[in-house]
Short mmCIF file of C-alpha atoms in Angstrom, two decimals:
data_model
loop_
_atom_site.label_atom_id
_atom_site.label_comp_id
_atom_site.label_asym_id
_atom_site.label_seq_id
_atom_site.Cartn_x
_atom_site.Cartn_y
_atom_site.Cartn_z
CA UNK X 143 128.74 147.27 5.66
CA UNK X 144 129.27 150.94 4.97
CA UNK X 145 127.60 153.08 7.60
CA UNK X 146 125.37 156.04 6.85
CA UNK X 147 124.93 159.36 8.63
CA UNK X 148 121.66 161.28 8.43
CA UNK X 149 120.33 164.30 10.32
CA UNK X 150 117.86 163.13 12.98
CA UNK X 151 115.13 165.53 11.88
CA UNK X 152 114.15 167.99 9.15
CA UNK X 153 111.19 170.24 8.40
CA UNK X 154 109.71 171.19 5.06
CA UNK X 155 106.80 173.39 3.99
CA UNK X 156 104.05 171.71 2.01
CA UNK X 157 104.53 172.15 -1.74
CA UNK X 158 108.25 172.81 -1.45
CA UNK X 159 111.02 170.39 -2.34
CA UNK X 160 112.38 168.26 0.49
CA UNK X 161 116.09 167.49 0.17
CA UNK X 162 117.24 164.75 2.54
CA UNK X 163 121.03 164.29 2.80
CA UNK X 164 122.97 161.14 3.59
CA UNK X 165 126.69 160.60 4.09
CA UNK X 166 128.23 157.21 3.29
CA UNK X 167 131.93 157.97 3.06
CA UNK X 168 133.06 154.32 3.39
CA UNK X 169 130.87 152.98 0.58
CA UNK X 170 132.46 150.38 -1.71
CA UNK X 171 132.19 150.07 -5.46
CA UNK X 172 129.58 147.31 -5.49
CA UNK X 173 127.32 148.76 -2.80
CA UNK X 174 123.96 150.29 -3.66
CA UNK X 175 122.33 153.24 -1.90
CA UNK X 176 118.72 152.55 -0.93
CA UNK X 177 116.08 154.86 0.46
CA UNK X 178 113.04 153.72 2.41
CA UNK X 179 110.49 155.61 4.46
CA UNK X 180 108.26 154.53 7.29
CA UNK X 181 105.03 156.22 8.20
CA UNK X 182 103.90 155.64 11.75
CA UNK X 183 102.51 152.14 12.37
CA UNK X 184 103.20 150.97 8.82
CA UNK X 185 105.96 148.86 7.29
CA UNK X 186 108.92 150.53 5.55
CA UNK X 187 108.13 151.63 2.02
CA UNK X 188 110.72 151.32 -0.74
CA UNK X 189 111.39 154.66 -2.46
CA UNK X 190 114.40 154.38 -4.76
CA UNK X 191 117.89 152.94 -5.10
CA UNK X 192 121.01 153.61 -7.16
CA UNK X 193 124.60 152.60 -7.68
CA UNK X 194 126.44 155.44 -9.45
CA UNK X 195 124.02 157.37 -11.64
CA UNK X 196 121.26 159.68 -10.54
CA UNK X 197 117.86 158.00 -10.51
CA UNK X 198 114.29 159.27 -10.74
CA UNK X 199 110.95 157.58 -10.35
CA UNK X 200 107.39 158.65 -9.65
CA UNK X 201 108.11 159.20 -5.97
CA UNK X 202 111.50 160.87 -5.80
CA UNK X 203 114.92 161.60 -7.27
CA UNK X 204 118.21 160.27 -5.96
CA UNK X 205 121.34 162.31 -6.51
CA UNK X 206 124.63 160.50 -5.82
CA UNK X 207 127.87 162.51 -5.78
CA UNK X 208 130.58 161.55 -8.23
CA UNK X 209 132.79 160.12 -5.46
CA UNK X 210 129.71 158.26 -4.11
CA UNK X 211 130.46 159.42 -0.57
CA UNK X 212 127.10 161.11 -0.17
CA UNK X 213 123.64 161.25 -1.68
CA UNK X 214 120.47 163.34 -1.53
CA UNK X 215 116.89 162.17 -1.76
CA UNK X 216 114.64 164.80 -3.31
CA UNK X 217 110.87 164.85 -2.89
CA UNK X 218 109.99 167.52 -5.47
CA UNK X 219 106.67 168.73 -4.02
CA UNK X 220 106.28 167.57 -0.44
CA UNK X 221 102.80 166.90 0.93
CA UNK X 222 101.58 166.28 4.46
CA UNK X 223 101.48 162.55 3.63
CA UNK X 224 105.26 162.60 3.13
CA UNK X 225 105.75 163.08 6.88
CA UNK X 226 107.71 159.96 7.86
CA UNK X 227 111.07 158.59 8.97
CA UNK X 228 113.37 158.33 5.94
CA UNK X 229 116.12 155.71 5.98
CA UNK X 230 119.25 155.85 3.84
CA UNK X 231 120.83 152.40 3.59
CA UNK X 232 123.98 151.13 1.92
CA UNK X 233 123.54 147.53 0.89
CA UNK X 234 126.37 145.11 0.33
CA UNK X 235 126.64 141.72 -1.32
CA UNK X 236 129.99 140.85 0.21
CA UNK X 237 130.37 137.42 1.79
CA UNK X 238 128.32 137.00 4.94
CA UNK X 239 126.40 140.23 4.35
CA UNK X 240 124.63 138.82 1.27
CA UNK X 241 120.93 139.53 1.56
CA UNK X 242 121.19 141.78 4.58
CA UNK X 243 119.55 145.21 4.61
CA UNK X 244 120.53 147.14 7.72
CA UNK X 245 118.57 150.19 8.85
CA UNK X 246 120.18 153.15 10.61
CA UNK X 247 118.30 155.69 12.72
CA UNK X 248 116.96 157.68 9.77
CA UNK X 249 115.67 161.25 9.42
CA UNK X 250 112.26 162.27 10.75
CA UNK X 251 110.83 164.52 8.04
CA UNK X 252 107.92 166.70 9.11
CA UNK X 253 105.98 168.50 6.38
CA UNK X 254 104.13 171.59 7.62
CA UNK X 255 100.99 173.08 6.03
CA UNK Q 63 98.14 148.69 0.65
CA UNK Q 64 101.17 146.46 0.26
CA UNK Q 65 101.74 143.33 -1.78
CA UNK Q 66 103.08 141.53 1.28
CA UNK Q 67 100.25 140.48 3.59
CA UNK Q 68 100.83 139.79 7.26
CA UNK Q 69 98.36 138.23 9.68
CA UNK Q 70 97.27 138.88 12.29
CA UNK Q 71 97.66 142.67 12.51
CA UNK Q 72 97.68 142.55 16.30
CA UNK Q 73 98.44 139.69 18.69
CA UNK Q 74 98.44 139.49 22.47
CA UNK Q 75 99.91 136.37 24.00
CA UNK Q 76 100.98 135.09 27.38
CA UNK Q 77 104.47 133.87 28.10
CA UNK Q 78 103.36 130.22 28.04
CA UNK Q 79 101.41 130.45 24.78
CA UNK Q 80 102.39 129.17 21.34
CA UNK Q 81 101.37 131.33 18.42
CA UNK Q 82 102.37 131.87 14.80
CA UNK Q 83 102.75 134.92 12.59
CA UNK Q 84 102.01 134.51 8.90
CA UNK Q 85 103.30 136.31 5.84
CA UNK Q 86 102.24 135.85 2.22
CA UNK Q 87 103.38 137.33 -1.10
CA UNK Q 88 102.33 136.54 -4.66
CA UNK Q 89 104.95 138.54 -6.53
CA UNK Q 90 107.03 135.46 -7.37
CA UNK Q 91 109.78 136.62 -5.03
CA UNK Q 92 112.28 133.96 -3.92
CA UNK Q 93 113.75 135.74 -0.89
CA UNK Q 94 111.78 136.43 2.28
CA UNK Q 95 112.75 138.17 5.51
CA UNK Q 96 111.68 138.66 9.10
CA UNK Q 97 112.50 141.92 10.91
CA UNK Q 98 111.75 143.03 14.46
CA UNK Q 99 111.10 146.67 15.34
CA UNK Q 100 110.92 148.02 18.87
CA UNK Q 101 109.22 151.34 19.53
CA UNK Q 102 111.13 154.37 18.19
CA UNK Q 103 113.94 152.13 16.87
CA UNK Q 104 114.83 151.07 13.31
CA UNK Q 105 113.93 147.57 12.08
CA UNK Q 106 116.41 144.81 12.97
CA UNK Q 107 116.99 141.82 10.71
CA UNK Q 108 116.12 138.41 12.21
CA UNK Q 109 116.02 135.81 9.41
CA UNK Q 110 116.50 135.55 5.64
CA UNK Q 111 115.14 132.76 3.44
CA UNK Q 112 116.42 132.26 -0.08
CA UNK Q 113 114.62 129.75 -2.31
CA UNK Q 114 112.79 128.37 0.75
CA UNK Q 115 116.02 127.66 2.61
CA UNK Q 116 117.16 129.53 5.71
CA UNK Q 117 120.27 131.46 4.71
CA UNK Q 118 120.67 133.95 7.56
CA UNK Q 119 119.84 133.71 11.26
CA UNK Q 120 121.00 136.83 13.09
CA UNK Q 121 121.59 134.92 16.36
CA UNK Q 122 117.90 135.00 17.17
CA UNK Q 123 116.81 133.10 20.33
CA UNK Q 124 115.29 129.67 19.69
CA UNK Q 125 111.91 130.78 21.07
CA UNK Q 126 111.49 132.29 17.57
CA UNK Q 127 111.26 129.57 14.92
CA UNK Q 128 110.89 130.51 11.25
CA UNK Q 129 109.38 128.30 8.59
CA UNK Q 130 109.04 128.70 4.83
CA UNK Q 131 106.54 126.07 3.60
CA UNK Q 132 106.67 127.30 0.01
CA UNK Q 133 107.88 130.24 -2.04
CA UNK Q 134 104.82 132.37 -1.20
CA UNK Q 135 104.53 131.78 2.54
CA UNK Q 136 106.67 132.59 5.55
CA UNK Q 137 105.75 131.77 9.14
CA UNK Q 138 107.27 132.76 12.45
CA UNK Q 139 106.42 130.37 15.28
CA UNK Q 140 106.52 131.84 18.77
CA UNK Q 141 106.90 129.91 22.02
CA UNK Q 142 107.72 130.92 25.58
CA UNK Q 143 108.24 134.57 24.72
CA UNK Q 144 109.22 137.25 27.19
CA UNK Q 145 107.58 140.67 27.66
CA UNK Q 146 110.66 142.29 26.08
CA UNK Q 147 109.80 140.46 22.84
CA UNK Q 148 106.84 142.80 22.43
CA UNK Q 149 107.45 144.61 19.14
CA UNK Q 150 106.30 145.11 15.57
CA UNK Q 151 107.29 142.08 13.48
CA UNK Q 152 107.79 142.87 9.83
CA UNK Q 153 107.93 140.51 6.88
CA UNK Q 154 109.53 141.45 3.57
CA UNK Q 155 110.25 139.85 0.23
CA UNK Q 156 112.51 140.51 -2.74
CA UNK Q 157 112.98 138.86 -6.10
CA UNK Q 158 116.37 137.61 -4.92
CA UNK Q 159 118.88 138.42 -2.21
CA UNK Q 160 121.21 140.50 -4.38
CA UNK Q 161 121.86 144.20 -3.87
CA UNK Q 162 119.80 145.31 -6.87
CA UNK Q 163 116.55 143.77 -5.57
CA UNK Q 164 114.48 146.05 -3.33
CA UNK Q 165 112.73 144.58 -0.32
CA UNK Q 166 108.98 145.05 -0.15
CA UNK Q 167 107.57 145.11 3.36
CA UNK Q 168 104.24 144.22 4.86
CA UNK Q 169 102.63 146.42 7.52
CA UNK Q 170 103.63 144.05 10.29
CA UNK Q 171 102.12 142.24 13.23
CA UNK Q 172 102.12 144.19 16.47
CA UNK Q 173 102.87 141.65 19.19
CA UNK Q 174 102.29 142.20 22.89
CA UNK Q 175 103.58 139.59 25.34
CA UNK Q 176 101.93 139.70 28.75
#
């Protein structure tokens, strides 16, 4: 599976946009980029995923570069409740990796009042 | 609130006990997963079921025994655990195992082995 690189921590002021970067330079053509977050003592929460095009839903936007080697998760108006660990995951369907979703270390986002 | 329900929320067991963790979803999903998460670490995949059949076992010790009685239920039977098995055990489901199907997680069972 393609590996991902994320900064270990980031801060953001409440009400401002939070832009979380992720590098996945070894991504293959059939691999999706997924974003999850985990608030303390809860299960991971699905945020968004994409293959090539930018995606937007009610929670966030996902911007994938044209070469697909990196992506950015954007929370347009961060709130205190967005404080969490954010995981960027590249998911493959190749051979023995079918069905596997591997988590990296993620980025601890702290939103300040 | 999540659409994947795990019980119990907390469990304390001795090393000689036998206990089971339960997971239930009613989203019609046909793939179900068990993950283990130690403190301050990311979740680690343990098992994957696809259409009620075990498709992936990530070399998990036999003291952990998964079971999928039907498409809505997933159990994890525990026997002769060690203190280092103390962790948050997470269940997830997806409509299928393909890359375009997001996993939906429960809030986990926090297990303490004494």
